[in-house]
DNA sequence: CATATGTCAGAGATACTGAGATAT
DNA sequence: CATATCTCAGTAGCTCTGACATAT
């Protein structure tokens, strides 16, 4: 009996961690990542979805702009744009008004891929938030948005866009 | 004017991502990790805090039990326990009732280290949750706890503890 | 000249996989 | 024999740093 009580608790996290926001958020990163990646079929597809959403919503970007929007390092953006280009989901041209920059644009195939990915991403959200009702989900999203906004690095806007 | 409007929005995330729980959680993992690591001074100290908290709260553990409690792989637990042992914060003995297992116990130096780390960890939470008032913080923690509990892997309790 | 951009090479921390030896 | 534990080696994805050439 006491043995069974001990066993039942033997995989519960310590209270110090269960009450710790940073621990909860970091722990939840695993399932969040895994559920989305499983639905999308490929580990890196989460980043592709982010790029395509940004391109579709705001139009052409330089790679540095994409990086600032999505909080991805410039150096890591290269491979991501390479992939979209190879798959025909985006095109990379020269920006003739500022020839340091590339101008990345979404293609029609990219829009179709975005719409397809979106359904799977939404399914993953339902799995991730399964125990919460719609009101709780809204509350959670609103709170997380405040935190993400607060921890966004200071805004540096150099030249004109694209 | 239109240029400035474009520039002001050039680092805002797309709405598709701003409303996406998985994206918000994964994005927040960075600051959560960084703030705690900075306060504790060493990248790996977050894991040490978790181990010490578990040992202090529940008494001696085998390494596999620690792994199940904290959701850390057995193979990664070896180095973590090595470090605690080298620092004199825990001792690793043989469990004579089940000689496959080690029995990890916290030392008095470990308890002092835990108390010290706890202050810094709490400071990091204040930074992480800065934009939220106490009620919002409680709400957030309660919601995250539900999600973490829900995504905890299925409970497998083999033998008796320690 | 100072800065921004794209690119590449490498490091670092985290997480997972596979295998082997030992013990139940 | 089947399983559990500890350990090590290797892999993979993610993030960050440093450097360089090019352009503003």
mmCIF file of C-alpha atoms in Angstrom, chain A residues 35-121:
data_model
loop_
_atom_site.group_PDB
_atom_site.id
_atom_site.type_symbol
_atom_site.label_atom_id
_atom_site.label_comp_id
_atom_site.label_asym_id
_atom_site.label_seq_id
_atom_site.Cartn_x
_atom_site.Cartn_y
_atom_site.Cartn_z
ATOM 1 C CA UNK A 35 3.223 17.394 -32.538
ATOM 2 C CA UNK A 36 3.681 19.965 -35.285
ATOM 3 C CA UNK A 37 6.619 18.134 -36.863
ATOM 4 C CA UNK A 38 4.692 14.860 -36.858
ATOM 5 C CA UNK A 39 1.682 16.426 -38.555
ATOM 6 C CA UNK A 40 3.876 18.109 -41.149
ATOM 7 C CA UNK A 41 5.939 14.983 -41.728
ATOM 8 C CA UNK A 42 9.344 16.664 -41.740
ATOM 9 C CA UNK A 43 11.317 18.167 -38.814
ATOM 10 C CA UNK A 44 12.120 21.447 -40.530
ATOM 11 C CA UNK A 45 8.656 22.092 -41.949
ATOM 12 C CA UNK A 46 7.724 24.280 -38.984
ATOM 13 C CA UNK A 47 10.206 26.917 -40.124
ATOM 14 C CA UNK A 48 8.979 26.672 -43.722
ATOM 15 C CA UNK A 49 5.456 27.388 -42.560
ATOM 16 C CA UNK A 50 6.677 30.485 -40.740
ATOM 17 C CA UNK A 51 8.545 31.782 -43.784
ATOM 18 C CA UNK A 52 5.646 31.159 -46.145
ATOM 19 C CA UNK A 53 3.180 32.819 -43.747
ATOM 20 C CA UNK A 54 5.403 35.870 -43.537
ATOM 21 C CA UNK A 55 5.865 36.109 -47.283
ATOM 22 C CA UNK A 56 2.165 35.654 -47.939
ATOM 23 C CA UNK A 57 1.087 38.163 -45.344
ATOM 24 C CA UNK A 58 3.610 40.953 -45.932
ATOM 25 C CA UNK A 59 4.867 40.392 -49.459
ATOM 26 C CA UNK A 60 8.512 40.142 -50.512
ATOM 27 C CA UNK A 61 11.204 40.257 -47.836
ATOM 28 C CA UNK A 62 14.931 40.404 -47.682
ATOM 29 C CA UNK A 63 16.423 37.500 -45.757
ATOM 30 C CA UNK A 64 17.407 39.800 -42.903
ATOM 31 C CA UNK A 65 13.829 41.056 -42.662
ATOM 32 C CA UNK A 66 12.502 37.535 -42.523
ATOM 33 C CA UNK A 67 14.966 36.841 -39.767
ATOM 34 C CA UNK A 68 13.841 39.829 -37.704
ATOM 35 C CA UNK A 69 10.183 38.981 -38.159
ATOM 36 C CA UNK A 70 10.551 35.348 -37.223
ATOM 37 C CA UNK A 71 13.462 35.706 -34.817
ATOM 38 C CA UNK A 72 15.722 33.498 -36.854
ATOM 39 C CA UNK A 73 19.387 34.323 -37.285
ATOM 40 C CA UNK A 74 20.508 35.629 -40.688
ATOM 41 C CA UNK A 75 23.024 32.828 -40.989
ATOM 42 C CA UNK A 76 20.335 30.215 -40.460
ATOM 43 C CA UNK A 77 18.014 31.880 -42.932
ATOM 44 C CA UNK A 78 20.210 30.928 -45.877
ATOM 45 C CA UNK A 79 19.430 27.225 -45.735
ATOM 46 C CA UNK A 80 15.736 27.851 -45.118
ATOM 47 C CA UNK A 81 15.391 30.040 -48.203
ATOM 48 C CA UNK A 82 17.503 27.566 -50.178
ATOM 49 C CA UNK A 83 14.981 24.871 -49.374
ATOM 50 C CA UNK A 84 11.937 26.951 -50.314
ATOM 51 C CA UNK A 85 13.635 27.861 -53.567
ATOM 52 C CA UNK A 86 14.559 24.268 -54.390
ATOM 53 C CA UNK A 87 10.981 23.211 -53.755
ATOM 54 C CA UNK A 88 9.647 26.007 -55.947
ATOM 55 C CA UNK A 89 7.738 27.556 -53.035
ATOM 56 C CA UNK A 90 9.597 30.864 -53.192
ATOM 57 C CA UNK A 91 11.917 32.722 -55.546
ATOM 58 C CA UNK A 92 15.105 34.526 -54.593
ATOM 59 C CA UNK A 93 15.966 37.552 -56.750
ATOM 60 C CA UNK A 94 18.341 40.469 -56.480
ATOM 61 C CA UNK A 95 16.924 43.665 -54.940
ATOM 62 C CA UNK A 96 18.047 46.231 -57.510
ATOM 63 C CA UNK A 97 17.378 49.183 -55.206
ATOM 64 C CA UNK A 98 19.763 47.760 -52.598
ATOM 65 C CA UNK A 99 22.000 45.198 -54.175
ATOM 66 C CA UNK A 100 23.179 43.820 -50.841
ATOM 67 C CA UNK A 101 19.741 42.318 -50.375
ATOM 68 C CA UNK A 102 17.846 39.440 -51.876
ATOM 69 C CA UNK A 103 14.146 39.820 -52.570
ATOM 70 C CA UNK A 104 12.323 36.662 -51.524
ATOM 71 C CA UNK A 105 8.810 36.185 -52.873
ATOM 72 C CA UNK A 106 6.243 33.442 -52.454
ATOM 73 C CA UNK A 107 5.131 31.536 -55.547
ATOM 74 C CA UNK A 108 1.682 30.193 -56.344
ATOM 75 C CA UNK A 109 2.981 26.740 -55.420
ATOM 76 C CA UNK A 110 4.112 28.304 -52.152
ATOM 77 C CA UNK A 111 0.603 29.620 -51.468
ATOM 78 C CA UNK A 112 -0.846 26.195 -52.107
ATOM 79 C CA UNK A 113 1.735 24.608 -49.815
ATOM 80 C CA UNK A 114 0.971 27.199 -47.140
ATOM 81 C CA UNK A 115 -2.747 26.415 -47.260
ATOM 82 C CA UNK A 116 -1.976 22.721 -47.010
ATOM 83 C CA UNK A 117 0.441 23.121 -44.117
ATOM 84 C CA UNK A 118 -2.020 25.352 -42.302
ATOM 85 C CA UNK A 119 -4.544 22.580 -41.910
ATOM 86 C CA UNK A 120 -1.996 20.248 -40.393
ATOM 87 C CA UNK A 121 -0.651 22.962 -38.122
#
